[in-house]
Structure formats: structure tokens, C-alpha cells
CSV table of C-alpha atoms in Angstrom, one decimal:
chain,number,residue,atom,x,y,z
A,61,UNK,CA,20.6,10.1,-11.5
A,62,UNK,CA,21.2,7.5,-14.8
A,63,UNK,CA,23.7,8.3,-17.5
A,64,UNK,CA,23.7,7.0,-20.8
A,65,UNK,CA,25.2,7.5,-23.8
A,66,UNK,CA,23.6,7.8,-27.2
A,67,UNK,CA,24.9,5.0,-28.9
A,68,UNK,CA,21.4,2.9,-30.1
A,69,UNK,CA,21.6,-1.0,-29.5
A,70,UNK,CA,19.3,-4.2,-30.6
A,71,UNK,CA,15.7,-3.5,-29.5
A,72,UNK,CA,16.9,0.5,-27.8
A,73,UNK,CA,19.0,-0.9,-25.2
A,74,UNK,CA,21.8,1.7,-24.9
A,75,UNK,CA,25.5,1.0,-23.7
A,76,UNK,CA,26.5,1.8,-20.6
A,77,UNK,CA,22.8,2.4,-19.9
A,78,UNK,CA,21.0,1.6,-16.6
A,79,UNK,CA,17.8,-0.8,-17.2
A,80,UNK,CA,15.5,-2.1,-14.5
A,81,UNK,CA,13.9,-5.2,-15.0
A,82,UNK,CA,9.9,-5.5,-14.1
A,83,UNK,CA,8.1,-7.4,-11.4
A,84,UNK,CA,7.4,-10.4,-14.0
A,85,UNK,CA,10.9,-10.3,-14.8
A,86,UNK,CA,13.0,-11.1,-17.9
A,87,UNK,CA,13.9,-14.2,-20.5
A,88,UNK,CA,17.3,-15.8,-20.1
A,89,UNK,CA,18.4,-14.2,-23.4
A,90,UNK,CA,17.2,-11.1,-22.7
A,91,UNK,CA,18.8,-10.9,-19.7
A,92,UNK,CA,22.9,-12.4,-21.5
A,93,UNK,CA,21.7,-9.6,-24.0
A,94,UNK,CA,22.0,-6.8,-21.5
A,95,UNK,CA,25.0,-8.6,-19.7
A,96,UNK,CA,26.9,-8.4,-22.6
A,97,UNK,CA,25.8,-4.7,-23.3
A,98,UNK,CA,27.6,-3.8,-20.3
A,99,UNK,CA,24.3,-2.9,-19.0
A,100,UNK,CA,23.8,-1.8,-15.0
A,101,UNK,CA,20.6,-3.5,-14.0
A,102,UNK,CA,18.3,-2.9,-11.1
A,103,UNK,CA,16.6,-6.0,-11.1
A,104,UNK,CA,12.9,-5.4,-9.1
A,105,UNK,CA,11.6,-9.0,-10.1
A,106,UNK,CA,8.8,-10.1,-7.8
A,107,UNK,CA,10.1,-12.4,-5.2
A,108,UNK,CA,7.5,-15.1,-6.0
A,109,UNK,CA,8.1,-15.1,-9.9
A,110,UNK,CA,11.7,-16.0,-9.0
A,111,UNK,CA,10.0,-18.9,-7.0
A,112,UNK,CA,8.7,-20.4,-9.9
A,113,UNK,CA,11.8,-20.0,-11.6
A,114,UNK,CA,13.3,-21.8,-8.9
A,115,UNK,CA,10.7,-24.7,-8.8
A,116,UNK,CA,11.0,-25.4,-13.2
A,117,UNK,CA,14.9,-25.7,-12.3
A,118,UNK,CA,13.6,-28.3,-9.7
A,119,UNK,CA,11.8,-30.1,-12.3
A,120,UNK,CA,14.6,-29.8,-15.0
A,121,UNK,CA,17.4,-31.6,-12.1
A,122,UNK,CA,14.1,-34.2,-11.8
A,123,UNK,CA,14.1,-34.7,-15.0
A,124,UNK,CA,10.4,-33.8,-15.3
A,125,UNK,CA,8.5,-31.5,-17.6
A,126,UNK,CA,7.1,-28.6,-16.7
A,127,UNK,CA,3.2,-27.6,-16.6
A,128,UNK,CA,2.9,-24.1,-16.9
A,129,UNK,CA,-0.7,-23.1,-16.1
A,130,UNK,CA,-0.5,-19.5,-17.3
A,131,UNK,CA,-0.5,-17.7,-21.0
A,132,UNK,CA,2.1,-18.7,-23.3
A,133,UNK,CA,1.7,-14.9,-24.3
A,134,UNK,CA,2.1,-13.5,-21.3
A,135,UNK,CA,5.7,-11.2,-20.1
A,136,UNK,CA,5.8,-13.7,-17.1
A,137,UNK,CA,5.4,-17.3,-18.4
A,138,UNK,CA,7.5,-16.2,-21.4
A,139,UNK,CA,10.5,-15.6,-18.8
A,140,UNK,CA,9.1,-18.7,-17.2
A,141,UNK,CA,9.9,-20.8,-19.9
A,142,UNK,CA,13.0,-19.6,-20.9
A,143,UNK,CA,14.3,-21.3,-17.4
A,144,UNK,CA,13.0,-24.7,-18.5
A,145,UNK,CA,14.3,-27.2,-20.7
A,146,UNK,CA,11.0,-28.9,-21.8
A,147,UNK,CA,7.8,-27.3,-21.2
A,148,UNK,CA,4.5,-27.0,-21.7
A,149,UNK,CA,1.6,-23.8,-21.0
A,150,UNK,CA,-1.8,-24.7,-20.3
A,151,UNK,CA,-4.1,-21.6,-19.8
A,152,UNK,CA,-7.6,-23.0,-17.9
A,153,UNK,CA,-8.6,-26.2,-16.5
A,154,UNK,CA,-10.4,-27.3,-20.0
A,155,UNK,CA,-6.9,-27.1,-21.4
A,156,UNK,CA,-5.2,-29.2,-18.7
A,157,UNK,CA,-8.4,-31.7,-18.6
A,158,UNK,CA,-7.1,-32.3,-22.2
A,159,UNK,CA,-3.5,-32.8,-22.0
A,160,UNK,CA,-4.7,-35.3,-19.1
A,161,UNK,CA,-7.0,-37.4,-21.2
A,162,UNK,CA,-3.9,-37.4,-23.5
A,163,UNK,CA,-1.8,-39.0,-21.0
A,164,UNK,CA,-4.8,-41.5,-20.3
A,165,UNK,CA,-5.9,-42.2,-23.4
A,166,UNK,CA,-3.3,-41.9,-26.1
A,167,UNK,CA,-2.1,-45.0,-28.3
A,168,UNK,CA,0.8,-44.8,-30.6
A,169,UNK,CA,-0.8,-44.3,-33.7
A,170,UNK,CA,-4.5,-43.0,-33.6
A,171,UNK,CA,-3.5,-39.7,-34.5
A,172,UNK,CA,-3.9,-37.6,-31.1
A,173,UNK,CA,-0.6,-36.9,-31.1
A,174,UNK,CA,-0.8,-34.8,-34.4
A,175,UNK,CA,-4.3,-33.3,-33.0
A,176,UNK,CA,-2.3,-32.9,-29.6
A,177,UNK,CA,0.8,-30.8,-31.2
A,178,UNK,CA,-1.7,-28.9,-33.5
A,179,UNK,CA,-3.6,-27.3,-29.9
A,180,UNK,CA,-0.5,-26.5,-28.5
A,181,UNK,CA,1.8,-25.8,-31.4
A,182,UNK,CA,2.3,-21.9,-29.8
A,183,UNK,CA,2.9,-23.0,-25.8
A,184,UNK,CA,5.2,-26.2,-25.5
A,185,UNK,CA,9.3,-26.5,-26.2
A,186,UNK,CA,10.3,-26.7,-29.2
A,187,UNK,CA,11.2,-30.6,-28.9
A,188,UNK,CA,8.1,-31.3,-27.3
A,189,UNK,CA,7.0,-35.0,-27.7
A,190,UNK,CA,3.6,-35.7,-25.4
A,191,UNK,CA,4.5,-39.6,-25.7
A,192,UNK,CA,7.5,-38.8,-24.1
A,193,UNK,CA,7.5,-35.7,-22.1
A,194,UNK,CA,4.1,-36.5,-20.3
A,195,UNK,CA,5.4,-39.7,-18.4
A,196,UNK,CA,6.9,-36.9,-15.3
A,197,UNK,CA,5.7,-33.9,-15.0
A,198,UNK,CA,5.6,-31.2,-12.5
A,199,UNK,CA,3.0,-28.2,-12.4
A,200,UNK,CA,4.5,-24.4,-12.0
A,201,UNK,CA,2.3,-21.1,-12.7
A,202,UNK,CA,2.2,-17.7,-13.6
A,203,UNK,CA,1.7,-16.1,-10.3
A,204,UNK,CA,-1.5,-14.2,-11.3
A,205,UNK,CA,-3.5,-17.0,-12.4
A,206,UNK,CA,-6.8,-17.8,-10.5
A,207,UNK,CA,-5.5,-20.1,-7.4
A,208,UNK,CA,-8.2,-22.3,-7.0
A,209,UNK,CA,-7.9,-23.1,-10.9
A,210,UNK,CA,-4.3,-23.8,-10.1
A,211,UNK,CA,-5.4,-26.2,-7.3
A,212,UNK,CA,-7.6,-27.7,-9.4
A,213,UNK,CA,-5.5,-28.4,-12.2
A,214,UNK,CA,-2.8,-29.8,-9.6
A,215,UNK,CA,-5.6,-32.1,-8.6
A,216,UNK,CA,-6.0,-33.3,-12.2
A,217,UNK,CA,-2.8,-33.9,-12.8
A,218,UNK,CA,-1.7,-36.0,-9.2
A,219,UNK,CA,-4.9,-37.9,-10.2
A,220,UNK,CA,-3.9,-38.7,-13.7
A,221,UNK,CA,-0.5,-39.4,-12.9
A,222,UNK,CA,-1.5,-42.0,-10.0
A,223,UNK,CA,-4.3,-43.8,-12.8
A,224,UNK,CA,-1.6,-43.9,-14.8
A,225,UNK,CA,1.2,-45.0,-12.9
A,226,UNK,CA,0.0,-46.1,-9.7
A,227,UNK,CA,0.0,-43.9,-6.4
A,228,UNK,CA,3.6,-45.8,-5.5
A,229,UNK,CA,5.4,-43.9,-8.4
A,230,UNK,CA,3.4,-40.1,-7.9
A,231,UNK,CA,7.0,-38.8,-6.1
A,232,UNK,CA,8.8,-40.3,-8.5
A,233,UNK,CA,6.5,-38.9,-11.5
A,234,UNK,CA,4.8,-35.9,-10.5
A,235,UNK,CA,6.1,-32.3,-8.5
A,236,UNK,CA,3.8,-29.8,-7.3
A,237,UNK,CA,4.4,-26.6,-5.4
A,238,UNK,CA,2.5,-23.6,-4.6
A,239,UNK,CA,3.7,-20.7,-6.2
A,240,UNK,CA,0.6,-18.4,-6.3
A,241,UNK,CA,1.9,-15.2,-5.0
A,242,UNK,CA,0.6,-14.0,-1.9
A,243,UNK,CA,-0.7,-10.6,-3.1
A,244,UNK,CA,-2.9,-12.1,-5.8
A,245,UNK,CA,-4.1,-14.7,-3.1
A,246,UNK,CA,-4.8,-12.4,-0.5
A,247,UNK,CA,-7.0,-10.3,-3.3
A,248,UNK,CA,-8.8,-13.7,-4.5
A,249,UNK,CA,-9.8,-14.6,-1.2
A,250,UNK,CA,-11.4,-11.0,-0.5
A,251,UNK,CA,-13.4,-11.0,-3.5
A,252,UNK,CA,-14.2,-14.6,-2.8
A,253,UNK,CA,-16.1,-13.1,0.8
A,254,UNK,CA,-17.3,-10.3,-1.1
A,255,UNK,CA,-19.2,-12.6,-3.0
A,256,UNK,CA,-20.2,-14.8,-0.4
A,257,UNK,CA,-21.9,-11.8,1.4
A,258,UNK,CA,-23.7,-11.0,-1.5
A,259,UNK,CA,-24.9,-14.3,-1.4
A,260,UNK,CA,-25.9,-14.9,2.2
A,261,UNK,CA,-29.7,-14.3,2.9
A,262,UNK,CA,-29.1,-12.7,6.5
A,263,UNK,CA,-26.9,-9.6,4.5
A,264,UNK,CA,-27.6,-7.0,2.4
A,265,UNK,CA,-26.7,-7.7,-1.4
A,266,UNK,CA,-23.9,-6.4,-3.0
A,267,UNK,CA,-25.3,-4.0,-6.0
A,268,UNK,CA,-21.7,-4.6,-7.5
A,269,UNK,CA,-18.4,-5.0,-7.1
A,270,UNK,CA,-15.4,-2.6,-8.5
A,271,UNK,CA,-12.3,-3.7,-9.4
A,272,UNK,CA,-9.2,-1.2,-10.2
A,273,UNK,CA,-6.3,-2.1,-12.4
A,274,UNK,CA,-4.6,-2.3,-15.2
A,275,UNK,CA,-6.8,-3.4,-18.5
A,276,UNK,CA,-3.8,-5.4,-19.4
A,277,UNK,CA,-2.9,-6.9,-16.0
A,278,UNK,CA,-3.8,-10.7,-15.7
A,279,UNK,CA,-4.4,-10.7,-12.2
A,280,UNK,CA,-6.9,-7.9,-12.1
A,281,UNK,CA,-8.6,-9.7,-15.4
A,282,UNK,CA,-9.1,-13.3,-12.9
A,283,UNK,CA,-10.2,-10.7,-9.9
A,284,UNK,CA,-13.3,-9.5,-12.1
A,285,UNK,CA,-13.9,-13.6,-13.3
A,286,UNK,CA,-14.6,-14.4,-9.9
A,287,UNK,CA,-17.6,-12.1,-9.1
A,288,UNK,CA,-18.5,-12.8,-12.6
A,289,UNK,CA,-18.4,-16.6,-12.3
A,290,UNK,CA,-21.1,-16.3,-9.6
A,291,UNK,CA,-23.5,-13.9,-10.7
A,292,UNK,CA,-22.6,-10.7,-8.8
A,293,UNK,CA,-22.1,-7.3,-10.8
A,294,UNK,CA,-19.0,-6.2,-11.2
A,295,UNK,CA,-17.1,-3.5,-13.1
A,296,UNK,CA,-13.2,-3.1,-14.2
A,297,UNK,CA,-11.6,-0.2,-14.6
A,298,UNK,CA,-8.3,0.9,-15.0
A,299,UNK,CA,-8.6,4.3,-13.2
A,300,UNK,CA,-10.5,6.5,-11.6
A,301,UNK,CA,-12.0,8.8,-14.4
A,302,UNK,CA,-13.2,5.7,-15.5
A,303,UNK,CA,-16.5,6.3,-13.2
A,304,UNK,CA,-18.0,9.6,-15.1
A,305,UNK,CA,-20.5,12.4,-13.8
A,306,UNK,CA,-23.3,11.4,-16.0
A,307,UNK,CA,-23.5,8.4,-13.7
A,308,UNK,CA,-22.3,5.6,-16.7
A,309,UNK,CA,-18.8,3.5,-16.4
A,310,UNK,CA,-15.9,2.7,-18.8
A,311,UNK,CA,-15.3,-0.8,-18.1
A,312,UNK,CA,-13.5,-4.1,-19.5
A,313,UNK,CA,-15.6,-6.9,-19.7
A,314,UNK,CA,-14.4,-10.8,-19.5
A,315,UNK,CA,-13.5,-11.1,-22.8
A,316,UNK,CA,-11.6,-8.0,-23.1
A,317,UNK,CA,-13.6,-5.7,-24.6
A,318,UNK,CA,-13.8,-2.2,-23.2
A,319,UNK,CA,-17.3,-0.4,-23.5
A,320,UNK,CA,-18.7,2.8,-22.5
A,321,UNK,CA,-22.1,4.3,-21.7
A,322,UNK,CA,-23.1,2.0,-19.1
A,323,UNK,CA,-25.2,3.1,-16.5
A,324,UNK,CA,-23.6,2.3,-12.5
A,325,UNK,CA,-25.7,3.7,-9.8
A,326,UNK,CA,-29.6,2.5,-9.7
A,327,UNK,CA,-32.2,5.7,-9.8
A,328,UNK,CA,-33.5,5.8,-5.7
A,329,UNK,CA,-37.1,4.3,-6.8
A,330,UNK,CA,-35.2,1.4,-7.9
A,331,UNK,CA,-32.9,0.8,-4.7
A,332,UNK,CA,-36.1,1.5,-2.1
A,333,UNK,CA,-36.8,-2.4,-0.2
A,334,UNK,CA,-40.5,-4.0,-0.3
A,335,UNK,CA,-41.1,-1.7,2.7
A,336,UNK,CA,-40.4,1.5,0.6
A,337,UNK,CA,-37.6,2.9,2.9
A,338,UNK,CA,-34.3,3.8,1.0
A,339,UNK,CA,-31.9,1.0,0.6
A,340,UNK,CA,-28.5,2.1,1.7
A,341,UNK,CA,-25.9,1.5,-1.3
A,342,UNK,CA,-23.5,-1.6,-0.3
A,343,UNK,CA,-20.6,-1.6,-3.0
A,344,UNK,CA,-17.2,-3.9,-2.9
A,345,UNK,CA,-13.7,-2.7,-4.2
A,346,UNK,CA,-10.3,-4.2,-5.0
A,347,UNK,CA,-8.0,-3.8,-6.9
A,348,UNK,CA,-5.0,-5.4,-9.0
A,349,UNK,CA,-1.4,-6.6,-6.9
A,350,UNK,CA,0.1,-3.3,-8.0
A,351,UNK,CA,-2.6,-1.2,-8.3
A,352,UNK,CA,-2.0,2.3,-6.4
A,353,UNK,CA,-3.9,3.0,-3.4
A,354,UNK,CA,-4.6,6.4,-4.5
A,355,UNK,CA,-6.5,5.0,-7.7
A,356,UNK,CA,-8.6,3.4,-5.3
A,357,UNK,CA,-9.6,5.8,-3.0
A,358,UNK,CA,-10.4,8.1,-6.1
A,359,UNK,CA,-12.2,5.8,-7.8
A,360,UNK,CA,-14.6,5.0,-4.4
A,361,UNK,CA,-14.7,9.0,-4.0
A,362,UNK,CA,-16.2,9.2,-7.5
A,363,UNK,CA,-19.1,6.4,-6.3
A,364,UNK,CA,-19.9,8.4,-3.0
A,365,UNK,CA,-19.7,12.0,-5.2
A,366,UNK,CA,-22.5,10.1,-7.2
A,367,UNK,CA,-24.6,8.6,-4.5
A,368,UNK,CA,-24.7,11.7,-2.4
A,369,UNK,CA,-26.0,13.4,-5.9
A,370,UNK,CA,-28.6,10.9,-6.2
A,371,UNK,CA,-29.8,11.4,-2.6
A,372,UNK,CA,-30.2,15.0,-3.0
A,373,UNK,CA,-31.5,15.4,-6.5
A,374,UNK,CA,-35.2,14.3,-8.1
A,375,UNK,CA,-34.6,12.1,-10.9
């Protein structure tokens, strides 16, 4: 049992208080803030956000900046960068393909450094300077990010580093290590096969994919871009009730946006093969690192509740 006392500090931080720290962790001044409230903290920070944190001090003792590919915005990277000296957040590969044609291509003086600065204004270091900061660099994440994306933009980067420099200086000017955490991996690579099943012409065809989590959680957002990325319907939800009697879905699309209304099961005339026997329904399901299992298995008993309807009643 916590005691506190009801004396009100800063942003409702309480003296004397007990405060537990979430799994993407908390800024360097957040966490002097609380030190010096005489705060008890229970610090449940995931293991692999503290590895990043260890691998940007690597890069400070290097001397090298740090490439952040995650969201400047983002509870995580903003704890991220408050490790780091100099930094910079790149969110996608399309970002990172144009700080590398920055390093490449710049000259003093043809105004891509102001054009530069302008794009990332919100996600480097205060005292960033890309004519300066960009000559060693070493690439950390936000754990949640898409992996392969990661890889990929570590590819970039080595590459553009050894054009640049040569491949004898690549130790010397670039630092790379895998920091994806093993939860979010594990998930990407099942969705990954879910998709490649629904691809391969000896198996049955998904007729979508569910994913379960938080509307707000990034790595729930990157599971539903991959299924989406190859042309395999897919739904998000953040909970069970989501999945509603009348046989339509409350999902979050790519972009964000929530809607309602859609339809989720086919009618049975539409799911009979060329034949005209009944085609049996073949779903996938995930869900987000620290989604409960419980809002899984309700959410899949909701899609069998619905199919066994369908089976039994004329529509």
C-alpha cells in the first residue's frame, strides 16, 4: 500500500509520493525532478529501451551523433534524446534517404543547410549543425519501429558513410547496434508469415488479419503497416468490443483515423470456392508488445460468435 501526502507539486507529482516509471521510460530531467521531490520510484523501464540508452551514451564517449529512427514526438525517443548530447530523429526511410543525400551532396553555401534545418527544426539538438554533426554518426531506435525499416536505414547510412569516407574510416565514422526489442520483433516476424501464407498459391488465403492494441501504441500501428504494405486485409482495434454483433468493426486505419460501420465477415454466398462448397474462414491475429492476452482471446471469440451465426442463419 502507497502513502502520500497532499501537498501538490510541478506537473501533480506529490512529495513523499511513490511514482512508477513506464516501460518507455522517463527524460533525464524528469527523472532529477522526482529525485529531488524525494520521490520513491519503481522504475519498470523495458530492458531494451535502457539498451538504447546505453548504445546513444556509446556514441556520445565516440564522439558521434546520434540517429534516432523513431518519432521525435514519441514518450520513448523523447527519453531517448534526453541521454544524448547531439542528436537527430528520423521517422521512415524517406526521411533518412534525405539526411543521406545531405551528407553526399551538400556544399557550403547552396542553401540545403537552411532547407535541411527547416525539415527537421522539431527532431535534432538544439546545436545541431548537419555540416558538422553528420561527419560520425551512429544509428539508435525507438524499440517499436518497423525492424526491417531500421535495417534498412542502417544500410543507408554504412553506405553513405563508406561513399563518403571510404570503407577504411566506417569504424571510425559510423556505429550501429541492434536495439529492436525482442517482443516487437518476434510479433513482426509472425505477421510477416501470416502474410506470406496469404500469399502462397498452395494455401488458403487469409480473408484478413486482426490486430489488438492500443490505438496509441506505435508498435501495434507498424504491426497493421505490414499486412497493409502487401495487400492483405487487416483490421486494428484496441479491444474486444471493437468487433460488434451487427457483424461491422471499429478500426484505426494507417493514417490514424478511427472509423466505424465497416462490414468484417463475408455473407456465406460470397465465401463458397468455384466448386460451390463452403469456404472455411482462415483469419490471423496479433496483437501489440503489451497487449493482454485476455483482449485477444475475446476479441477471436467475438469472430467465431459471428461466424457460427453466419453458418446457421439465411442471410
Amino acid at each position: 500500500r502507497t502513502t502520500t501526502t497532499t501537498t501538490t507539486i510541478g506537473d501533480g507529482v506529490v512529495v513523499n509520493c511513490t511514482v512508477m516509471l513506464p516501460a518507455f521510460g522517463a527524460t533525464l530531467d524528469e527523472m532529477r525532478e522526482l529525485d529531488a521531490k524525494n520521490v520513491k520510484v519503481v522504475d519498470t523501464t523495458c530492458p531494451w529501451v535502457a539498451k538504447v540508452w546505453n548504445t546513444v551514451h556509446t556514441h556520445q564517449v565516440r564522439g558521434l551523433t546520434s540517429v534516432i529512427h523513431g518519432k521525435y514526438g514519441h514518450e520513448e525517443t523523447m527519453a531517448t534524446k534526453s541521454m544524448c548530447e547531439t542528436y537527430i530523429c528520423v521517422k521512415n526511410l524517406d526521411e533518412a534517404e534525405y539526411l543521406a543525400d545531405f551528407m553526399i551532396n551538400a556544399k557550403e553555401g547552396d542553401g540545403r543547410t537552411e532547407k535541411f534545418m527547416e525539415k527537421f527544426a522539431k527532431a535534432c539538438s538544439s546545436h545541431f549543425d548537419p555540416n558538422t554533426h553528420l561527419l560520425k554518426i551512429g544509428l539508435a531506435n525507438q524499440t517499436t519501429m518497423y525492424k526491417k525499416e531500421t535495417r534498412s536505414i542502417g544500410q543507408l547510412l554504412q553506405k553513405t558513410v563508406m561513399k563518403k569516407f571510404g570503407p577504411d574510416l566506417i569504424n571510425e565514422r559510423y556505429y550501429e547496434f541492434d536495439t529492436i526489442c525482442d517482443a516487437t520483433q518476434v510479433r513482426q516476424d509472425a505477421v510477416d508469415e501470416l502474410c506470406n501464407m496469404h500469399d502462397d498459391p498452395d494455401q488458403p488465403s487469409l480473408d484478413f488479419i486482426i490486430v489488438v492494441g492500443g490505438f496509441d501504441s506505435s508498435n501495434t500501428a507498424h504491426l497493421l503497416e505490414i499486412p497493409q504494405n502487401r495487400g492483405v486485409p487487416s483490421f486494428h482495434i484496441n479491444e474486444a468490443s471493437c468487433i460488434h454483433a451487427d457483424n461491422t468493426i471499429t478500426h484505426r486505419l494507417v493514417t490514424g483515423e478511427v472509423v466505424e460501420g465497416d462490414t468484417l465477415l463475408k455473407r456465406p454466398t460470397e465465401l463458397e470456392l468455384a466448386d460451390g462448397t463452403p469456404k472455411k474462414l482462415r483469419i490471423g491475429i496479433t496483437s501489440g508488445a503489451s497487449t493482454p492476452d485476455k483482449e485477444v482471446q475475446d476479441a477471436l471469440g467475438r469472430i467465431i460468435m459471428l461466424n457460427n451465426l453466419y453458418e446457421t442463419v439465411s442471410v
